[in-house]
PDB file of C-alpha atoms in Angstrom:
ATOM      1  CA  MET A   1     129.301 -57.364-155.197  1.00  0.00           C
ATOM      2  CA  GLY A   2     126.962 -55.973-152.509  1.00  0.00           C
ATOM      3  CA  SER A   3     126.866 -56.678-149.195  1.00  0.00           C
ATOM      4  CA  TYR A   4     123.911 -57.323-146.963  1.00  0.00           C
ATOM      5  CA  ILE A   5     122.457 -57.765-142.925  1.00  0.00           C
ATOM      6  CA  ASP A   6     121.565 -60.144-141.222  1.00  0.00           C
ATOM      7  CA  LEU A   7     118.385 -59.019-139.297  1.00  0.00           C
ATOM      8  CA  THR A   8     117.624 -62.548-138.192  1.00  0.00           C
ATOM      9  CA  HIS A   9     120.301 -62.613-136.103  1.00  0.00           C
ATOM     10  CA  PRO A  10     120.707 -58.468-135.268  1.00  0.00           C
ATOM     11  CA  ALA A  11     123.392 -58.165-132.857  1.00  0.00           C
ATOM     12  CA  VAL A  12     123.305 -57.000-129.680  1.00  0.00           C
ATOM     13  CA  SER A  13     124.839 -53.576-128.300  1.00  0.00           C
ATOM     14  CA  THR A  14     126.399 -55.209-124.710  1.00  0.00           C
ATOM     15  CA  ALA A  15     127.695 -50.226-124.758  1.00  0.00           C
ATOM     16  CA  SER A  16     125.834 -49.053-120.960  1.00  0.00           C
ATOM     17  CA  PRO A  17     123.456 -46.925-121.777  1.00  0.00           C
ATOM     18  CA  ILE A  18     124.231 -44.710-119.252  1.00  0.00           C
ATOM     19  CA  PRO A  19     126.526 -42.216-119.252  1.00  0.00           C
ATOM     20  CA  GLY A  20     129.799 -43.222-117.625  1.00  0.00           C
ATOM     21  CA  LEU A  21     128.730 -47.124-116.476  1.00  0.00           C
ATOM     22  CA  PRO A  22     131.315 -49.469-117.925  1.00  0.00           C
ATOM     23  CA  ASP A  23     129.915 -51.097-121.295  1.00  0.00           C
ATOM     24  CA  GLY A  24     128.817 -54.847-120.293  1.00  0.00           C
ATOM     25  CA  LEU A  25     127.064 -53.540-116.648  1.00  0.00           C
ATOM     26  CA  ILE A  26     123.611 -53.170-117.434  1.00  0.00           C
ATOM     27  CA  PRO A  27     121.580 -51.733-114.568  1.00  0.00           C
ATOM     28  CA  ASP A  28     118.655 -53.712-112.880  1.00  0.00           C
ATOM     29  CA  GLY A  29     115.648 -52.369-115.199  1.00  0.00           C
ATOM     30  CA  LEU A  30     117.271 -52.705-117.790  1.00  0.00           C
ATOM     31  CA  VAL A  31     117.785 -54.987-120.658  1.00  0.00           C
ATOM     32  CA  PRO A  32     121.368 -54.927-123.671  1.00  0.00           C
ATOM     33  CA  GLY A  33     120.733 -52.488-125.814  1.00  0.00           C
ATOM     34  CA  GLY A  34     118.554 -50.053-123.008  1.00  0.00           C
ATOM     35  CA  LEU A  35     115.645 -50.914-123.695  1.00  0.00           C
ATOM     36  CA  LEU A  36     113.096 -50.850-120.836  1.00  0.00           C
ATOM     37  CA  PRO A  37     110.659 -54.264-120.644  1.00  0.00           C
ATOM     38  CA  ALA A  38     107.229 -54.024-121.212  1.00  0.00           C
ATOM     39  CA  PRO A  39     105.082 -52.668-118.216  1.00  0.00           C
ATOM     40  CA  PRO A  40     103.018 -55.365-115.679  1.00  0.00           C
ATOM     41  CA  PRO A  41      99.361 -55.546-118.153  1.00  0.00           C
ATOM     42  CA  PRO A  42      96.761 -54.085-115.290  1.00  0.00           C
ATOM     43  CA  PRO A  43      95.170 -56.203-112.849  1.00  0.00           C
ATOM     44  CA  PRO A  44      91.787 -57.118-113.687  1.00  0.00           C
ATOM     45  CA  PRO A  45      88.871 -55.350-112.621  1.00  0.00           C
ATOM     46  CA  ASP A  46      87.763 -56.264-109.219  1.00  0.00           C
ATOM     47  CA  PRO A  47      83.904 -56.621-108.790  1.00  0.00           C
ATOM     48  CA  SER A  48      83.484 -56.848-105.341  1.00  0.00           C
ATOM     49  CA  ALA A  49      85.852 -53.689-105.250  1.00  0.00           C
ATOM     50  CA  ILE A  50      84.234 -52.403-107.336  1.00  0.00           C
ATOM     51  CA  ALA A  51      80.202 -52.613-106.041  1.00  0.00           C
ATOM     52  CA  ALA A  52      81.445 -51.299-102.525  1.00  0.00           C
ATOM     53  CA  LYS A  53      83.022 -48.143-104.767  1.00  0.00           C
ATOM     54  CA  TYR A  54      79.741 -46.867-105.896  1.00  0.00           C
ATOM     55  CA  ALA A  55      77.217 -48.241-102.871  1.00  0.00           C
ATOM     56  CA  GLY A  56      75.130 -45.126-101.666  1.00  0.00           C
ATOM     57  CA  ALA A  57      76.528 -43.258-104.654  1.00  0.00           C
ATOM     58  CA  VAL A  58      73.385 -41.729-106.508  1.00  0.00           C
ATOM     59  CA  PRO A  59      72.709 -40.707-110.031  1.00  0.00           C
ATOM     60  CA  ARG A  60      71.177 -37.159-111.255  1.00  0.00           C
ATOM     61  CA  GLU A  61      71.699 -37.690-114.373  1.00  0.00           C
ATOM     62  CA  TRP A  62      69.090 -40.758-116.817  1.00  0.00           C
ATOM     63  CA  GLY A  63      68.806 -41.250-120.792  1.00  0.00           C
ATOM     64  CA  LEU A  64      70.735 -42.066-124.075  1.00  0.00           C
ATOM     65  CA  ALA A  65      73.562 -39.994-123.831  1.00  0.00           C
ATOM     66  CA  VAL A  66      74.216 -39.036-120.064  1.00  0.00           C
ATOM     67  CA  THR A  67      77.935 -38.575-118.340  1.00  0.00           C
ATOM     68  CA  GLY A  68      80.420 -41.310-119.820  1.00  0.00           C
ATOM     69  CA  THR A  69      78.028 -41.830-122.651  1.00  0.00           C
ATOM     70  CA  ASN A  70      79.958 -42.299-125.998  1.00  0.00           C
ATOM     71  CA  THR A  71      78.000 -40.490-129.075  1.00  0.00           C
ATOM     72  CA  ARG A  72      80.340 -39.868-131.771  1.00  0.00           C
ATOM     73  CA  LEU A  73      83.698 -40.540-133.246  1.00  0.00           C
ATOM     74  CA  ALA A  74      86.422 -38.319-131.586  1.00  0.00           C
ATOM     75  CA  VAL A  75      88.222 -37.501-134.963  1.00  0.00           C
ATOM     76  CA  PRO A  76      85.149 -37.572-138.227  1.00  0.00           C
ATOM     77  CA  GLY A  77      87.295 -37.526-140.730  1.00  0.00           C
ATOM     78  CA  ARG A  78      85.455 -38.833-143.712  1.00  0.00           C
ATOM     79  CA  ARG A  79      84.068 -42.283-141.371  1.00  0.00           C
ATOM     80  CA  ILE A  80      81.423 -43.490-139.663  1.00  0.00           C
ATOM     81  CA  ALA A  81      80.683 -45.911-137.506  1.00  0.00           C
ATOM     82  CA  LEU A  82      77.771 -48.595-138.263  1.00  0.00           C
ATOM     83  CA  THR A  83      76.956 -51.098-134.893  1.00  0.00           C
ATOM     84  CA  PHE A  84      74.082 -53.770-134.565  1.00  0.00           C
ATOM     85  CA  ASP A  85      71.992 -55.015-131.590  1.00  0.00           C
ATOM     86  CA  ALA A  86      70.841 -58.335-131.326  1.00  0.00           C
ATOM     87  CA  CYS A  87      69.189 -57.791-128.307  1.00  0.00           C
ATOM     88  CA  GLY A  88      68.050 -61.641-127.411  1.00  0.00           C
ATOM     89  CA  GLY A  89      65.289 -62.637-125.401  1.00  0.00           C
ATOM     90  CA  PRO A  90      61.464 -63.688-126.666  1.00  0.00           C
ATOM     91  CA  GLN A  91      60.970 -61.497-130.039  1.00  0.00           C
ATOM     92  CA  GLY A  92      64.300 -61.168-130.262  1.00  0.00           C
ATOM     93  CA  ASP A  93      66.905 -64.078-130.445  1.00  0.00           C
ATOM     94  CA  GLY A  94      66.268 -64.149-134.352  1.00  0.00           C
ATOM     95  CA  VAL A  95      68.795 -63.179-137.192  1.00  0.00           C
ATOM     96  CA  ASP A  96      68.511 -61.482-139.824  1.00  0.00           C
ATOM     97  CA  THR A  97      70.975 -63.205-142.972  1.00  0.00           C
ATOM     98  CA  ASP A  98      69.615 -60.485-145.247  1.00  0.00           C
ATOM     99  CA  LEU A  99      71.459 -57.796-143.064  1.00  0.00           C
ATOM    100  CA  LEU A 100      74.369 -59.893-142.749  1.00  0.00           C
ATOM    101  CA  ALA A 101      74.840 -60.966-145.980  1.00  0.00           C
ATOM    102  CA  VAL A 102      74.607 -57.303-147.299  1.00  0.00           C
ATOM    103  CA  LEU A 103      77.614 -56.585-144.436  1.00  0.00           C
ATOM    104  CA  GLU A 104      79.730 -59.866-146.487  1.00  0.00           C
ATOM    105  CA  ARG A 105      79.178 -58.494-149.548  1.00  0.00           C
ATOM    106  CA  GLU A 106      79.577 -54.672-149.018  1.00  0.00           C
ATOM    107  CA  LYS A 107      82.567 -55.765-146.788  1.00  0.00           C
ATOM    108  CA  MET A 108      81.960 -53.186-144.505  1.00  0.00           C
ATOM    109  CA  PRO A 109      83.510 -52.557-141.503  1.00  0.00           C
ATOM    110  CA  ALA A 110      80.955 -53.620-138.217  1.00  0.00           C
ATOM    111  CA  THR A 111      80.210 -53.713-134.530  1.00  0.00           C
ATOM    112  CA  LEU A 112      77.414 -55.623-133.496  1.00  0.00           C
ATOM    113  CA  PHE A 113      76.325 -55.550-129.886  1.00  0.00           C
ATOM    114  CA  LEU A 114      75.363 -59.278-128.810  1.00  0.00           C
ATOM    115  CA  ASN A 115      73.535 -59.516-125.620  1.00  0.00           C
ATOM    116  CA  GLY A 116      74.449 -63.056-123.248  1.00  0.00           C
ATOM    117  CA  ARG A 117      70.742 -64.315-124.155  1.00  0.00           C
ATOM    118  CA  TRP A 118      71.281 -63.988-128.214  1.00  0.00           C
ATOM    119  CA  ILE A 119      74.542 -65.506-127.881  1.00  0.00           C
ATOM    120  CA  ASP A 120      73.223 -68.848-126.060  1.00  0.00           C
ATOM    121  CA  VAL A 121      70.846 -69.191-128.872  1.00  0.00           C
ATOM    122  CA  ASN A 122      73.273 -68.632-131.927  1.00  0.00           C
ATOM    123  CA  GLU A 123      76.452 -69.885-130.216  1.00  0.00           C
ATOM    124  CA  ALA A 124      77.787 -71.436-134.171  1.00  0.00           C
ATOM    125  CA  LEU A 125      77.062 -67.390-135.421  1.00  0.00           C
ATOM    126  CA  THR A 126      78.210 -65.902-133.220  1.00  0.00           C
ATOM    127  CA  ALA A 127      81.799 -68.445-133.460  1.00  0.00           C
ATOM    128  CA  ARG A 128      81.740 -67.278-137.076  1.00  0.00           C
ATOM    129  CA  LEU A 129      81.490 -63.813-136.770  1.00  0.00           C
ATOM    130  CA  ALA A 130      83.704 -63.986-134.410  1.00  0.00           C
ATOM    131  CA  ALA A 131      86.618 -65.065-137.066  1.00  0.00           C
ATOM    132  CA  ASN A 132      85.480 -62.313-139.150  1.00  0.00           C
ATOM    133  CA  PRO A 133      87.832 -59.831-139.007  1.00  0.00           C
ATOM    134  CA  LEU A 134      85.627 -56.913-140.675  1.00  0.00           C
ATOM    135  CA  VAL A 135      83.464 -57.500-137.559  1.00  0.00           C
ATOM    136  CA  GLU A 136      83.657 -56.555-133.714  1.00  0.00           C
ATOM    137  CA  LEU A 137      81.779 -57.617-130.983  1.00  0.00           C
ATOM    138  CA  ALA A 138      80.521 -55.650-128.421  1.00  0.00           C
ATOM    139  CA  ASN A 139      78.699 -56.366-124.938  1.00  0.00           C
ATOM    140  CA  HIS A 140      74.751 -55.593-125.250  1.00  0.00           C
ATOM    141  CA  GLY A 141      74.857 -57.395-121.741  1.00  0.00           C
ATOM    142  CA  THR A 142      73.309 -60.001-119.984  1.00  0.00           C
ATOM    143  CA  ARG A 143      69.737 -59.665-119.764  1.00  0.00           C
ATOM    144  CA  HIS A 144      69.153 -56.729-122.012  1.00  0.00           C
ATOM    145  CA  LEU A 145      68.494 -54.256-119.037  1.00  0.00           C
ATOM    146  CA  PRO A 146      68.545 -50.532-119.005  1.00  0.00           C
ATOM    147  CA  LEU A 147      71.539 -49.412-116.301  1.00  0.00           C
ATOM    148  CA  SER A 148      70.617 -47.960-113.095  1.00  0.00           C
ATOM    149  CA  VAL A 149      71.715 -48.347-109.922  1.00  0.00           C
ATOM    150  CA  THR A 150      67.736 -47.008-108.500  1.00  0.00           C
ATOM    151  CA  GLY A 151      65.763 -49.186-111.341  1.00  0.00           C
ATOM    152  CA  LYS A 152      64.566 -46.950-113.228  1.00  0.00           C
ATOM    153  CA  SER A 153      63.538 -48.789-116.376  1.00  0.00           C
ATOM    154  CA  ALA A 154      62.856 -46.779-120.491  1.00  0.00           C
ATOM    155  CA  TYR A 155      59.892 -48.314-122.838  1.00  0.00           C
ATOM    156  CA  GLY A 156      58.409 -50.312-120.212  1.00  0.00           C
ATOM    157  CA  ILE A 157      61.710 -52.389-119.304  1.00  0.00           C
ATOM    158  CA  ALA A 158      62.831 -53.069-115.764  1.00  0.00           C
ATOM    159  CA  GLY A 159      66.401 -51.556-115.135  1.00  0.00           C
ATOM    160  CA  THR A 160      69.270 -52.989-113.270  1.00  0.00           C
ATOM    161  CA  THR A 161      68.363 -51.551-109.704  1.00  0.00           C
ATOM    162  CA  SER A 162      72.051 -51.207-107.679  1.00  0.00           C
ATOM    163  CA  PRO A 163      75.599 -51.134-108.348  1.00  0.00           C
ATOM    164  CA  ALA A 164      75.774 -55.234-108.237  1.00  0.00           C
ATOM    165  CA  GLU A 165      73.274 -56.177-110.282  1.00  0.00           C
ATOM    166  CA  VAL A 166      75.459 -53.060-112.795  1.00  0.00           C
ATOM    167  CA  ILE A 167      78.086 -55.805-112.030  1.00  0.00           C
ATOM    168  CA  ASP A 168      75.942 -58.354-113.468  1.00  0.00           C
ATOM    169  CA  GLU A 169      74.459 -57.134-116.693  1.00  0.00           C
ATOM    170  CA  VAL A 170      77.718 -55.756-118.153  1.00  0.00           C
ATOM    171  CA  TRP A 171      80.955 -58.176-116.307  1.00  0.00           C
ATOM    172  CA  ILE A 172      78.922 -62.263-116.661  1.00  0.00           C
ATOM    173  CA  ASN A 173      78.675 -61.238-120.888  1.00  0.00           C
ATOM    174  CA  HIS A 174      82.077 -59.133-120.532  1.00  0.00           C
ATOM    175  CA  GLN A 175      84.001 -62.789-119.719  1.00  0.00           C
ATOM    176  CA  ARG A 176      81.824 -64.580-121.448  1.00  0.00           C
ATOM    177  CA  LEU A 177      82.968 -61.911-125.296  1.00  0.00           C
ATOM    178  CA  HIS A 178      86.499 -63.084-124.080  1.00  0.00           C
ATOM    179  CA  ALA A 179      86.065 -66.234-123.718  1.00  0.00           C
ATOM    180  CA  ILE A 180      85.043 -66.005-127.795  1.00  0.00           C
ATOM    181  CA  THR A 181      86.785 -63.597-128.839  1.00  0.00           C
ATOM    182  CA  GLY A 182      90.410 -64.234-127.026  1.00  0.00           C
ATOM    183  CA  ALA A 183      89.650 -60.857-126.160  1.00  0.00           C
ATOM    184  CA  PRO A 184      88.020 -58.397-123.144  1.00  0.00           C
ATOM    185  CA  PRO A 185      84.753 -56.287-124.727  1.00  0.00           C
ATOM    186  CA  ARG A 186      85.754 -52.530-125.286  1.00  0.00           C
ATOM    187  CA  TRP A 187      82.282 -51.261-126.164  1.00  0.00           C
ATOM    188  CA  PHE A 188      79.250 -51.372-124.040  1.00  0.00           C
ATOM    189  CA  ARG A 189      75.361 -50.236-125.189  1.00  0.00           C
ATOM    190  CA  PRO A 190      72.876 -51.313-122.469  1.00  0.00           C
ATOM    191  CA  GLY A 191      69.198 -52.593-123.003  1.00  0.00           C
ATOM    192  CA  THR A 192      67.535 -50.359-124.720  1.00  0.00           C
ATOM    193  CA  ALA A 193      70.718 -47.878-124.363  1.00  0.00           C
ATOM    194  CA  HIS A 194      69.391 -45.946-121.112  1.00  0.00           C
ATOM    195  CA  CYS A 195      71.865 -45.585-118.218  1.00  0.00           C
ATOM    196  CA  ASP A 196      72.569 -43.404-115.881  1.00  0.00           C
ATOM    197  CA  GLU A 197      75.796 -41.751-115.230  1.00  0.00           C
ATOM    198  CA  VAL A 198      77.265 -43.992-111.954  1.00  0.00           C
ATOM    199  CA  ALA A 199      76.091 -47.090-114.114  1.00  0.00           C
ATOM    200  CA  ALA A 200      78.516 -45.344-116.728  1.00  0.00           C
ATOM    201  CA  SER A 201      81.597 -45.159-114.644  1.00  0.00           C
ATOM    202  CA  ILE A 202      81.192 -48.634-113.062  1.00  0.00           C
ATOM    203  CA  VAL A 203      80.962 -49.980-116.490  1.00  0.00           C
ATOM    204  CA  ARG A 204      84.175 -47.659-117.164  1.00  0.00           C
ATOM    205  CA  ASP A 205      85.755 -49.447-114.424  1.00  0.00           C
ATOM    206  CA  LEU A 206      84.715 -52.936-115.218  1.00  0.00           C
ATOM    207  CA  GLY A 207      86.896 -51.660-118.396  1.00  0.00           C
ATOM    208  CA  GLU A 208      84.374 -51.243-120.964  1.00  0.00           C
ATOM    209  CA  HIS A 209      83.119 -47.712-122.560  1.00  0.00           C
ATOM    210  CA  VAL A 210      79.737 -47.084-122.602  1.00  0.00           C
ATOM    211  CA  VAL A 211      78.488 -46.900-127.265  1.00  0.00           C
ATOM    212  CA  GLY A 212      75.391 -43.962-127.100  1.00  0.00           C
ATOM    213  CA  PHE A 213      74.433 -43.615-130.789  1.00  0.00           C
ATOM    214  CA  THR A 214      74.019 -40.305-133.579  1.00  0.00           C
ATOM    215  CA  VAL A 215      72.070 -41.667-135.784  1.00  0.00           C
ATOM    216  CA  ASN A 216      69.036 -44.249-134.823  1.00  0.00           C
ATOM    217  CA  GLY A 217      69.164 -45.900-138.157  1.00  0.00           C
ATOM    218  CA  ASP A 218      66.011 -48.348-138.251  1.00  0.00           C
ATOM    219  CA  ALA A 219      64.225 -47.308-134.970  1.00  0.00           C
ATOM    220  CA  GLY A 220      64.598 -51.313-133.343  1.00  0.00           C
ATOM    221  CA  ALA A 221      63.917 -52.504-137.171  1.00  0.00           C
ATOM    222  CA  THR A 222      60.601 -51.025-137.043  1.00  0.00           C
ATOM    223  CA  LEU A 223      61.018 -48.673-139.872  1.00  0.00           C
ATOM    224  CA  PRO A 224      60.647 -49.272-143.725  1.00  0.00           C
ATOM    225  CA  ALA A 225      63.374 -49.701-146.007  1.00  0.00           C
ATOM    226  CA  ALA A 226      62.121 -46.006-147.374  1.00  0.00           C
ATOM    227  CA  LYS A 227      63.028 -44.252-143.711  1.00  0.00           C
ATOM    228  CA  VAL A 228      66.090 -46.553-143.281  1.00  0.00           C
ATOM    229  CA  GLN A 229      67.888 -45.490-145.820  1.00  0.00           C
ATOM    230  CA  ALA A 230      67.415 -41.484-145.053  1.00  0.00           C
ATOM    231  CA  ALA A 231      68.244 -42.516-141.694  1.00  0.00           C
ATOM    232  CA  VAL A 232      71.670 -43.825-142.415  1.00  0.00           C
ATOM    233  CA  THR A 233      72.630 -41.285-145.377  1.00  0.00           C
ATOM    234  CA  SER A 234      71.529 -38.144-142.573  1.00  0.00           C
ATOM    235  CA  ALA A 235      74.727 -39.391-141.104  1.00  0.00           C
ATOM    236  CA  LEU A 236      77.492 -36.800-140.868  1.00  0.00           C
ATOM    237  CA  PRO A 237      80.672 -37.991-140.879  1.00  0.00           C
ATOM    238  CA  GLY A 238      81.823 -38.746-137.263  1.00  0.00           C
ATOM    239  CA  SER A 239      78.314 -40.364-136.723  1.00  0.00           C
ATOM    240  CA  ILE A 240      77.471 -43.619-135.226  1.00  0.00           C
ATOM    241  CA  VAL A 241      74.739 -45.249-136.438  1.00  0.00           C
ATOM    242  CA  ILE A 242      72.554 -47.950-134.580  1.00  0.00           C
ATOM    243  CA  MET A 243      69.784 -50.598-136.257  1.00  0.00           C
ATOM    244  CA  HIS A 244      69.356 -54.216-135.259  1.00  0.00           C
ATOM    245  CA  VAL A 245      70.723 -57.836-136.634  1.00  0.00           C
ATOM    246  CA  ASN A 246      68.632 -59.852-134.492  1.00  0.00           C
ATOM    247  CA  ARG A 247      64.828 -59.071-136.569  1.00  0.00           C
ATOM    248  CA  PRO A 248      65.066 -60.898-139.932  1.00  0.00           C
ATOM    249  CA  ALA A 249      61.251 -59.523-140.532  1.00  0.00           C
ATOM    250  CA  GLY A 250      62.467 -56.053-140.807  1.00  0.00           C
ATOM    251  CA  ALA A 251      63.549 -53.796-143.512  1.00  0.00           C
ATOM    252  CA  THR A 252      66.685 -52.465-142.444  1.00  0.00           C
ATOM    253  CA  ALA A 253      68.982 -55.195-144.943  1.00  0.00           C
ATOM    254  CA  GLU A 254      67.359 -52.886-148.145  1.00  0.00           C
ATOM    255  CA  GLY A 255      67.165 -49.701-146.265  1.00  0.00           C
ATOM    256  CA  LEU A 256      71.001 -50.529-145.896  1.00  0.00           C
ATOM    257  CA  THR A 257      72.241 -51.450-148.875  1.00  0.00           C
ATOM    258  CA  ALA A 258      70.251 -48.340-150.723  1.00  0.00           C
ATOM    259  CA  ALA A 259      72.325 -46.405-147.977  1.00  0.00           C
ATOM    260  CA  VAL A 260      75.990 -47.547-148.843  1.00  0.00           C
ATOM    261  CA  SER A 261      75.991 -46.889-152.326  1.00  0.00           C
ATOM    262  CA  GLN A 262      75.089 -43.707-152.132  1.00  0.00           C
ATOM    263  CA  LEU A 263      77.858 -43.091-149.149  1.00  0.00           C
ATOM    264  CA  ARG A 264      80.768 -44.578-150.095  1.00  0.00           C
ATOM    265  CA  SER A 265      79.819 -42.442-153.776  1.00  0.00           C
ATOM    266  CA  ALA A 266      79.776 -39.536-151.391  1.00  0.00           C
ATOM    267  CA  GLY A 267      83.380 -40.371-150.036  1.00  0.00           C
ATOM    268  CA  VAL A 268      82.250 -42.134-146.229  1.00  0.00           C
ATOM    269  CA  GLU A 269      84.098 -44.401-145.079  1.00  0.00           C
ATOM    270  CA  PHE A 270      82.982 -47.146-142.671  1.00  0.00           C
ATOM    271  CA  VAL A 271      84.243 -48.278-140.138  1.00  0.00           C
ATOM    272  CA  THR A 272      84.289 -50.383-136.627  1.00  0.00           C
ATOM    273  CA  LEU A 273      84.411 -48.547-133.151  1.00  0.00           C
ATOM    274  CA  SER A 274      87.451 -49.647-132.478  1.00  0.00           C
ATOM    275  CA  GLY A 275      88.644 -48.784-136.157  1.00  0.00           C
ATOM    276  CA  ALA A 276      88.009 -45.480-135.139  1.00  0.00           C
ATOM    277  CA  ASP A 277      90.644 -42.892-133.665  1.00  0.00           C
ATOM    278  CA  GLY A 278      88.741 -42.907-130.038  1.00  0.00           C
ATOM    279  CA  LEU A 279      85.052 -41.957-129.085  1.00  0.00           C
ATOM    280  CA  ALA A 280      83.785 -38.895-127.765  1.00  0.00           C
TER     281      ALA A 280
END
């Protein structure tokens, strides 16, 4: 007759993990078996301290790919990350249900950047997205503002004007997404995707990382389907593709459907940002 090991009650050694120390005597800071206890979690960010740290900081960069912005996957392999913005606000609170249906039907991992105003109007849908294991929710800001410490603008949209306003733009929606998903968001994309390098550093101190993009897949959901298809299929391994999920009148869903078939035939794997081995 064979024997078995009872894995439900594993034996715990009382042998000392320190040579020369009597068996049964466990030094402070160690648990039986010689394993170190898990380190305590880092303290949560202190927004007030971060605002004080960056008071008076003068940025030298402005745009879509400043220092501190991640625009591609660190380890490309054959992977591409599809990301979708939900911007909120006037004309921006809609839902492209056709696009969501494509993601569901194709079982495609995707990262959705949600703005606080969009969540306000789509709370039930946000909860359903948070429960979908193929979807990662990320932070698209509280008011969908370009992220600046000096008030720079992009596409006619005035940006935040100080470190304190940068923090509010990030942190209010950060806390909201944390409450919705049960975990703090890891990724932040500013409204318009524009920021300066001081703001990007503030985002990092708040526990997130600024994410831009490699390929603009739908130009704010304004491209026809054929051009969406062409843009997405042009993405090389390691690309981060930006599209929009809040413009139901756009052709993003149709163009993406055609592109996915081509890319999968070429052996491309789709991942969420957190499913990649780091960003660069």
